[in-house]
Amino acid sequence: MTKVNDFVVKFANVNGSGSASANLMFAKSIFRMGIPVTPKNIFPSNIQGLPTWFEVRISKDGYAARREGIDCFITLNPQTYQTDMKEILSGGYLIYDNTMPRNFSRKDINYIGIPMASICADHYDDPRQRQLFKNIVCLGALAVLVKIDLKIIENLIKEDFEKKPKLIPPNIKALHLGRDYALENLDRNLNISLKKIRTTKKKILIQGNEAAGLGCVYGGATVAGWYPITPSTSLVEAFQKYVNIFRVNDSGEVSAGIVQAEDEMASVGMAIGANWNGARAFTATSGPGISLMSEFLGLAYFAEIPLVLFNIQRGGPSTGMPTRTQQSDILSCAYASHGDTKHVLLFPSDPKECFEMAAQSFDLAEILQTPIIVMSDLDIGMNDWVTDPLHWDDDNKFQRGKVLKKKDLDDLVNWGRYLDVDGDGIPYRTLPGAHETKGSYFTRGTSHDAFAGYTEDGRINADNMMRITKKFKKSLKFLPKSIRKKAKKDTSVGLIYFGSTSVAVDEANDILEDQGYAVDLLRIRSFPFGRGISTFIDDHEHVIVMEQNRDAQMRSLLINELNKNGSNIYSILNFDGSPVTADFIVKSFLDLLKKNQFNIKSLKKKNQQRE
Amino acid sequence: MTKVNDFVVKFANVNGSGSASANLMFAKSIFRMGIPVTPKNIFPSNIQGLPTWFEVRISKDGYAARREGIDCFITLNPQTYQTDMKEILSGGYLIYDNTMPRNFSRKDINYIGIPMASICADHYDDPRQRQLFKNIVCLGALAVLVKIDLKIIENLIKEDFEKKPKLIPPNIKALHLGRDYALENLDRNLNISLKKIRTTKKKILIQGNEAAGLGCVYGGATVAGWYPITPSTSLVEAFQKYVNIFRVNDSGEVSAGIVQAEDEMASVGMAIGANWNGARAFTATSGPGISLMSEFLGLAYFAEIPLVLFNIQRGGPSTGMPTRTQQSDILSCAYASHGDTKHVLLFPSDPKECFEMAAQSFDLAEILQTPIIVMSDLDIGMNDWVTDPLHWDDDNKFQRGKVLKKKDLDDLVNWGRYLDVDGDGIPYRTLPGAHETKGSYFTRGTSHDAFAGYTEDGRINADNMMRITKKFKKSLKFLPKSIRKKAKKDTSVGLIYFGSTSVAVDEANDILEDQGYAVDLLRIRSFPFGRGISTFIDDHEHVIVMEQNRDAQMRSLLINELNKNGSNIYSILNFDGSPVTADFIVKSFLDLLKKNQFNIKSLKKKNQQRE
Amino acid sequence: MSFIKKPSVHHPKLPKNKLGLTRRDYEGALSTLCAGYGHDSVSSAIIEACFNLSIPAHKLAKLSGIGCSSKTPTYFLNKSHGFNSVHGRMPSVATGANLANRDLYYLGVSGDGDTASIGLGQFCHVIRRRLNMLYIVDNNGTYGLTKGQFSATNDKNSKSKKGEDNPFESIDLAALAIQLGAGFVARSFSGDKDQLIPLMTAALSYKGFAFIDIVSPCVTFNNHTQSTKSYEYFRDHNEALGYLDFIPEKEEITIEYEEGTSKEVQIHDGSKMILHKLDKSHNPYSRTNSLKVLNETQEDGKIVTGVIYLDKNEADLHDVINSNKKPLNTLKENDLCPGSKGLEYVNDNFR
Amino acid sequence: MSFIKKPSVHHPKLPKNKLGLTRRDYEGALSTLCAGYGHDSVSSAIIEACFNLSIPAHKLAKLSGIGCSSKTPTYFLNKSHGFNSVHGRMPSVATGANLANRDLYYLGVSGDGDTASIGLGQFCHVIRRRLNMLYIVDNNGTYGLTKGQFSATNDKNSKSKKGEDNPFESIDLAALAIQLGAGFVARSFSGDKDQLIPLMTAALSYKGFAFIDIVSPCVTFNNHTQSTKSYEYFRDHNEALGYLDFIPEKEEITIEYEEGTSKEVQIHDGSKMILHKLDKSHNPYSRTNSLKVLNETQEDGKIVTGVIYLDKNEADLHDVINSNKKPLNTLKENDLCPGSKGLEYVNDNFR
Ligand SMILES: Cc1ncc(C[n+]2csc(CCOP(=O)(O)OP(=O)(O)O)c2C)c(N)n1
Ligand SMILES: Cc1ncc(C[n+]2csc(CCOP(=O)(O)OP(=O)(O)O)c2C)c(N)n1
Ligand code: SF4
Ligand code: SF4
Ligand SMILES: [Mg+2]
Ligand SMILES: [Mg+2]
C-alpha cells in the first residue's frame, strides 16, 4: 500500500557541504504542493565536516511533530550511514550515492543508488561545484521518486537566486541531471508518494526566531542589546532584517539601535537602560546567557524596569547541547536571581505565537514594569513550521502602562515612584527628561521606600516587596490564558503541556482517542498561572505534565505556585535534545497508566461501554 | 522586681564613632561573668555618619534569639533617639548624653543622663579623643548601673590593646571616669542587673564567619578565590588570618593561595580550577555574587568538579539590604544555573556548625564531585554567638573521594571519567600530572559520554544526566541528618526550621509548651532532603515551615522535592532583615492556629486534660 | 557624613545662568559619605559645570554602579533622573539609555573597583563604542564601601589598611581609555576645583566618549606606610582592634597649582603624591604621544593631570549605527509598527 | 574537518627527545575544525615546542574557553589533561589550577571573541597577576563558532560576511597585554611555522605571563570586500541564501619570510594583510618602546610579528603571594590541619 502524503524522509549529510539549502527546497516544495510538512534541521555545534541531518515529516493530516521510523533515508554521509540505516522502517528506502561501493546489511529495506558524484564529475570541472551540486542532483532524482512537481523546485531556485541570476542555470541543470537519471534508471514505484492538495494553501512556512524578530518590530522595540549564542542569534538577525526593511527613513536613518554587546551581562544591561529611558528594548539569549543575566534580572525585578528577554532554550546544563532542544530553563527563569524574585514567563508553542507573544511582551513589560521572559526553544526558533499566516489588528495600540507625562506631572503633588495608588500594586513611573522640576527620582537595586528613597528600614522594604507580590498576582489579567481542550467524553485524566511539545501532544491525543482513551488537555501559555490551570488540576484525579527536561521543572512550578498535591501529578519527560514524538507520549502515557493504576473510570472506551 | 541576668540593652550610635569596640566589650564582659549573651550589630551600608545599633540580649536561660522590647536603651545618636525611644519597655531606662539638653516625651520610662561629652571635654584635649572616649566613659557608667565587674572590662581593654600598650591607660582612665560619675551621681537601683553565674564558663563567643574561615583551614582548603562583598568578606579574612597563624613554614612560605579576584565569576572560576587540579578550594560570597556565579555552578555540576561555596545570605533581591539578614537564596542556590541542575546545600545554625560544616564540606565536595553550598547568613556570620567550644577529632581523616593515583592507573584498563563503576553514580576522577600515559581526559561543560568524549548523541547525554541524578540521591548518606525534637506529648503539629532561626524556634517552643501547646520540631541541616524529613511531614497533620524570606522558599523546596501536599504545609515568614524573635514565631503560630483551625487533637494541654 | 550646605530659603541675589537657574537648582541631597572625602569638590565641580553650560538638569541622566563613589550622584542634580545600577555594569545601562534617547546628557560616576575590576570589560567596550557620555572615576585606589581592600588601580607596592603590600601591577585607566579609543581623556585631583570645573565643562560638551580619572584619596581606608603624628593614635586604635571602629572627621584636601608645575600633595594618612599639571606644550592630539607622556611621567613617580588626549573627530555611537536623529523613545506607533500591510508582504515571503 | 595525519603504527626511526618520546607522543585527536584553518599549524607548533623542550605531556595542562579556537586543545597533547571551561573565563580557571599546582605547565588557548569581549576582564586581570602560563589567542577577527559576527579585534571598517562595516575601534590584545604588565608578549601568523615554533618554545620556558597573539584567518567567515575569482561563485551561493550553506575545503595558508622584512599575505577571501617581522634591531625590553612600535606599525597598516615585549624580571603569582614551594595539592593532612591542639589555642581566644 502506498503512503500518500504521509511519510518521513531524512537526509544525512556533512555540514558545510551545501546540503542545507537543497534539503530545505525539498521541504518547501512539498509545502507548495499544499501538503503539511515539518522539517527538522539537526545540526552539530561546529562549522564544517561533522554529521548533520534533516528530517522531513510529511503529513496530510497536518501532524507537525517529529515521527520516528524513517520511510526514506538519503544517507550521504559515510561517517554515519551504518547507524542511520537502523532508523529506516522495514520496507523503507535507503538512497545513497553509489559512485563508490558501500556495504549494506539490512535485508528488509530497499536500496536506491544514484551516482551523484559521478554525474557531477561528468558535468562540472571545479571540484567545489562537483561537491555542491551533488545535493541538487539528489534533489532532482528524489523529486521524481516521490513525485514532486519539478516546476515548483525550479521556481524555488529562481527565487533563492533572484539576486544572483547567474547561479540559476547551473542549479537547474543539476536538478535536471538528477531528474533525468531517475527517469532513465530508477524504479519509480515507491510505496511513498506525494500528491498535490490544498491544505497549506493559505499557510506560511516560517521559523520561530524569524517570527519573534518580526514581532519585536511590531511590538515597537527600538533597542536591542545582544550577544551571539545559538539558537537565539537568528532572532536578533531577523529583527535587524525587518528593521532594515520597515524602519529606514528617507535619509537612510534607522529607527532602531541594535548593538552587539561584549557579553550577556552587557546585552541585558543595555536593554534595561533603554527601557528605563522609555524605549522598548529587548535582548535574546539561551542557557548560559540566562545564568549570566540573572544578576541584572533581579535588578529589573526589584527596581521595576520593563524588560523583554527571549530565551531560546537549548540543551543544558552548562554549555550542554548547544544545537539541541530542551525546555529546561523553567525554574531558572521563573526564579532567576538571588533573593525573593519571580518573573513573568510566556510560552509560545509555534512561530505564529512567537510573533504574537513577542509583540505582546512589550505591552506586558511596560504595563507590569517587570521583566517578561519569552520561553521559546531551538525547535520552534530554528526550524521551519507550517502555521497560519501572521495577523495584525491595525486597531492595536501600544499599551505603555503607567508613565507620567509632563502635563500629568504638572498637576501632581505627592508622586512616589513606588506608591500603590491604584491598589493593583503597579506604581507610576516617569522618564528622564520628562519635566523640568518634577518626577525625577533615583532608580536603585538597594532597598527603597515608596518615594524611591534609600532606606534601611526593613519593614518599609518588606512592604514594598509585598506590593510587588501583589502586582505579580494582579498581572494575571493581562497574560495570555491557558487553553483547555476537553476530551469528547468525561475523564479523570488531564494532560498539561506547553511550548514546542504542543504539536506532539495534539497528535498523541488523537492516537489515544482512537485507542479509546479520553484525556483532557491544557496548554499553559504564561506564568504566573491563572485560575484556569488550578481548576484543571483540581478537576482531574490524575494530571500528567509533559515537558522536555529531566527534573520535571514545570510540574514543580505548578505544585509550588498553585499549592497542589504532587502525589497525583505525573510526568512525561523527554530530554534527549530531540523534539518529542507523539509515539513517545502515547507509550509513556500507557506506561503511567499501567504503573500507577489510574482510576480509569470513564477513561477507556471499553469500560464505558460496559457500564 | 529586678530582672537579674535577663534583659535587653541596646545602643544607638553613629558609625565610625568608635562605639563598636566599646559595645562589644560590654557584651563580652557579661559573657565573662558567665552569663549567656547575644549581641547583634545592626550597621548601615556605609562607612561613616549613619545610624548604627548594637543590641545585647542577656539571658540566664541561654536564649540566644533577639528579643523585642528594650530594657535599657543607650541613645547616643541624636538622629534616631525619638524613634529609638519607642522600643523601650514601660519602666525601662533611657541613657543619654545630657551634655546638651534633649526633649523626651515618654512618661513611663526612666531617663538617666550622663554628661559624656563634657566629661571628655574636661579630660581630653584632642577633639577626636573626646569623641572616641565618650563610648568608654559610657561603658564605665553602664557597668556600674548594671553591675558588671569592672576588672573584667579592664582586662578586656588590656587584651585588646596588648600590642599597643600605650593605648591602655587612656582607655582605662575613661572607663574610670564613667564609673566615678555613676558612683557619685546616679541612682544605682535599677530593675535590671547582672550577677556572676557559671553558665558560659566553658563556652566561647565567636562569629560564624570566623568559625567558617577556621573550618576551611581544618578542612584542608589551600586555595581561595574571592571578591569583597558584605557579609561574606570576613570569612575569607578569617581564613587568611588562620592560614597566617597555622600554615607558615620556617622559610616564611604560606601553604595557601588566596587571591582577591576581579569579580565573583573569577573567584568561583579560580576555586573550580584549583579543585579540578586536586587542591581543596572554596569561595565565599553573598546574593549578587550567587547570581553571577550561577553559570560556573552549572559547569561544576555538569563536569562534576568539587567546589565549596559559602553563601552568607543578606537581604535580597538585587543589591537589596546589604547589611541585613535573610534566608532568601534557597531556591536560587538549590537550582542555580540554567538547565537541569541541583546543588547540595548545608544549613549551619550557629558558628560552631559553621566550623564543622565548613570542614566537612570539603570532604563532601570531593566525595560527591559537585558543588557544596554552605548557606549561612549575616546573622550567624557577622554576629557573636555563644557556643560550645570548637571541637576536632584528631582521628578525622580527609575523605578525598574517588581519585585515582598513579598506581591505580597503572593497573587500570578501561577507565572512563564518567563511568558508574560502583553503582552509586559517583565516577572516578584523575588529576593532571598523575600519570605519564594514562588517565588524561578533557573536562568540558558540553555534553559528554562516560569517557568524557564530546558527544551530540542526546541519549548518551541523557544517560549521563540520569547518573548525576542518581549520585545526587545517593549523596544522602554522606550529608548531615536533620535533627528531630519530639514534644513532650504526642501532637499533630510539626515545625520545620533551619539555620539562624533555630535559636528563636527553640525559645518559641518553650513558650508554647508553657502555654500548653505541643509541637514537634525538625531542623533541616542539608539538601537534598533525607527520609527523616519526609517522614516528619507525613507524621504530622499540620506542618509549619519557619523561614526568613518572602516567598516561603524552603517550603517550596520541601513540597517539590519530597512530593508533598502543600495544602497542610504552612509558613511563618520573617523578611524584614532583622533576625526573627521567639515572640514573632509564637504570635504567628497562634495566628495560624486560629486561621486554619488546626485539628488540635492532642495539641493543647487543656484538650488533653479533658479527654 | 558631610554635605554641601543648603540654606532653606533661596537667596534672590544668587547669580543665574542662561536658563535663569541658580547653582542651587543643581544641587542634590545630603551626602552620607565620610567627612573630608573629596567627592564634595567633585560634586561641586559637576554642579558648576552644568550651571555654566546652562544644562537643564532634567536633560541629564546620572548613572552609577555600586560603591561609595557610585553613591555620589545622589548628592548633586536633584532634578536629574539617577540610576544606581549593579556593581561594574553602569556602562551597559548607560549605553541602553543613550540608545533610547540621544538628546540627553549622560554622566556616569564610578569607582576604581567598579570600573577596573568587575566592570573592566564593560568599561573597555563602552569606550570602543564611542558612547556619548562623560564617564568619571572617583579613583581612590581602594574598595571604600567594602572597607579597604586593594583595587586594581592601587599602586604596586603600596600598603593596605592591614599593612599588606599590594603585589600586583596597577591599571592605569586613562592609558587604557586612550588605547581603546576614547575621544577625551583627562585626569585631575578631587580637591583641585580650578582644574576640575573647566575639565568637566569641556568633557560634558564633548560629543563622544569623555573620561576623567579623578584621583580622590579615601580618607578612611588610605592608611599608607608613613603617617603624620596626629593620626597615629586613631590608627593604632583601629589596628589593635583589627577593624575600623573610629573614623575621625577630616578636612577635605584642596589644592591650587599652576599649569606646567608639579605639586606634592599630602594625603590624610600622611603619604604623599606628586601631581603634575600639563600645560599648553603638551600635544593631546596624538595617541602615541599621550600614551608616552603618561608612561614616562609615571616612571618618574608623577601623576599627570589635565587633558591628556583629545580626538578632534567627535563622533558617537549614533553616528556609527546611523540611527534616527529623533530620539528613539519619542517614536510613535506609526513610526514603528508596519501594521497589517507590512504583514502581507511578510506572509507572502514565507509561502 | 581536517586532521594531523596519524598512521596507526609507530615508526621506530622517529626522532626522540630527552624523555625518549617522539613527536607522535604529543599529538591529539582528529580535528573537527574547518579544513584549511590555521589551527593545524598552531597545534603542530605547540607539539613541536613541547617535544623540543622535552616537556612530559602529563605535566602540562591545557585550558580553554568556548569557540572554534577553544576546541583546539583536543587536537594536541592527548596525554595532557584538558579543560574546556566556559566562554571567556579560562583565565580564572587557569589561575585556580596554577595555584593548586605550581609545578605544571599551563597552556591556555582562546579566541578573540572569548578573550576580547566576554573575557576581557579576566584577560586583563590574569595578566596583572603574572600568572605563570602561556596564553594563546587564535585571532581571527570573528566569532567563528557562532557563524561570523564581528569580534572586538576586528579591524575598524573591515566588512563582515554580510557586507556590513565594522564601525568600532579594534582592540589590540598585544598592546593591552604590554600595558597591563605581561612579561612576554609576541605576535605571529598561524601559517608561519618558522616563527611560531621558537616563539612557543620561548614562551613556554618563560616564568610569568606569556602571551602570543596569533593572527589566524577564519577560512569560512572571513568574507572581506575584495575576493579572488575562484571563490566568488560559492560566496554568491551563500549570500543568495542569506546563510552559510557550502564551505569548500581550503588550503591552509603557510608563509615564510625573513626577520626585518614585510610580507603581504592573501587571505582565503581574497583580502590582504601585511605582516612585518621584527628583527634584532627591535628593543623588546622597554614597555614604552614596544607600545610605540605597535602603534606606529599599525598606523602604517602593518602587523608586527615576533617578540614585541620582554620583561627580563621573571616572576609569577606564587612569588608574589609567597606560597609554599611544594605544590599545594600535594600537601597532606598534617601539613594543613592544625588538629585539636590548634583548637585549644583558638577556643581560648574566644573566651
Ligand atoms: C556583584 C557585587 N559584588 C560585590 C559587591 C560589594 N561591593 C560593593 S561596593 C564594592 C567596591 C567598591 O569599590 P569602588 O568601586 O572602588 O568604590 P569606592 O567605595 O571605593 O568608592 C563592592 C565590592 C556588590 N555590591 N556587588
Ligand atoms: C556565555 C556564552 N555566551 C555565548 C556563547 C556562544 N558562543 C560560543 S563560541 C562564541 C564566540 C567564539 O568566538 P571566538 O572566541 O573568537 O572563537 P572562534 O570560534 O572565532 O575561534 C560564542 C559567542 C557561549 N557558549 N556562552
Ligand atoms: S570610605 Fe573612603 S571612599 Fe568611602 S566615603 Fe569614606 S572616604 Fe570616601
Ligand atoms: S569557522 Fe573559522 S574559526 Fe571556526 S573552524 Fe572554521 S575556519 Fe576556523
Ligand atoms: Mg574605590
Ligand atoms: Mg574568533
GROMACS .gro file of N, CA, C and O in nm, chain A residues 160-169, chain D residues 235-237 239-240:
model
   60
  160ASP      N    1   1.534   3.184  -0.487
  160ASP     CA    2   1.652   3.187  -0.399
  160ASP      C    3   1.764   3.270  -0.462
  160ASP      O    4   1.834   3.344  -0.392
  161PHE      N    5   1.784   3.252  -0.589
  161PHE     CA    6   1.898   3.317  -0.652
  161PHE      C    7   1.856   3.439  -0.734
  161PHE      O    8   1.925   3.478  -0.827
  162GLU      N    9   1.746   3.496  -0.695
  162GLU     CA   10   1.694   3.610  -0.769
  162GLU      C   11   1.799   3.720  -0.787
  162GLU      O   12   1.811   3.779  -0.893
  163LYS      N   13   1.874   3.741  -0.680
  163LYS     CA   14   1.972   3.849  -0.688
  163LYS      C   15   2.105   3.806  -0.748
  163LYS      O   16   2.196   3.887  -0.763
  164LYS      N   17   2.121   3.677  -0.769
  164LYS     CA   18   2.243   3.627  -0.834
  164LYS      C   19   2.199   3.538  -0.949
  164LYS      O   20   2.219   3.415  -0.946
  165PRO      N   21   2.136   3.599  -1.049
  165PRO     CA   22   2.070   3.517  -1.152
  165PRO      C   23   2.165   3.420  -1.223
  165PRO      O   24   2.120   3.315  -1.268
  166LYS      N   25   2.293   3.449  -1.225
  166LYS     CA   26   2.381   3.357  -1.298
  166LYS      C   27   2.392   3.221  -1.227
  166LYS      O   28   2.442   3.125  -1.283
  167LEU      N   29   2.347   3.218  -1.105
  167LEU     CA   30   2.353   3.089  -1.035
  167LEU      C   31   2.234   3.001  -1.071
  167LEU      O   32   2.231   2.882  -1.039
  168ILE      N   33   2.135   3.059  -1.136
  168ILE     CA   34   2.013   2.982  -1.162
  168ILE      C   35   2.036   2.867  -1.263
  168ILE      O   36   2.008   2.751  -1.230
  169PRO      N   37   2.092   2.897  -1.379
  169PRO     CA   38   2.105   2.787  -1.477
  169PRO      C   39   2.183   2.665  -1.426
  169PRO      O   40   2.134   2.553  -1.440
 1808ARG      N   41   3.069   3.214  -0.267
 1808ARG     CA   42   3.020   3.319  -0.181
 1808ARG      C   43   2.884   3.368  -0.229
 1808ARG      O   44   2.792   3.387  -0.152
 1809ASP      N   45   2.873   3.383  -0.359
 1809ASP     CA   46   2.744   3.422  -0.415
 1809ASP      C   47   2.635   3.324  -0.372
 1809ASP      O   48   2.527   3.363  -0.333
 1810HIS      N   49   2.668   3.200  -0.381
 1810HIS     CA   50   2.573   3.096  -0.341
 1810HIS      C   51   2.527   3.119  -0.198
 1810HIS      O   52   2.408   3.123  -0.170
 1812GLU      N   53   2.562   3.389  -0.016
 1812GLU     CA   54   2.499   3.520   0.002
 1812GLU      C   55   2.354   3.518  -0.043
 1812GLU      O   56   2.267   3.574   0.023
 1813ALA      N   57   2.329   3.455  -0.154
 1813ALA     CA   58   2.193   3.449  -0.206
 1813ALA      C   59   2.102   3.383  -0.104
 1813ALA      O   60   1.988   3.424  -0.083
   0.00000   0.00000   0.00000
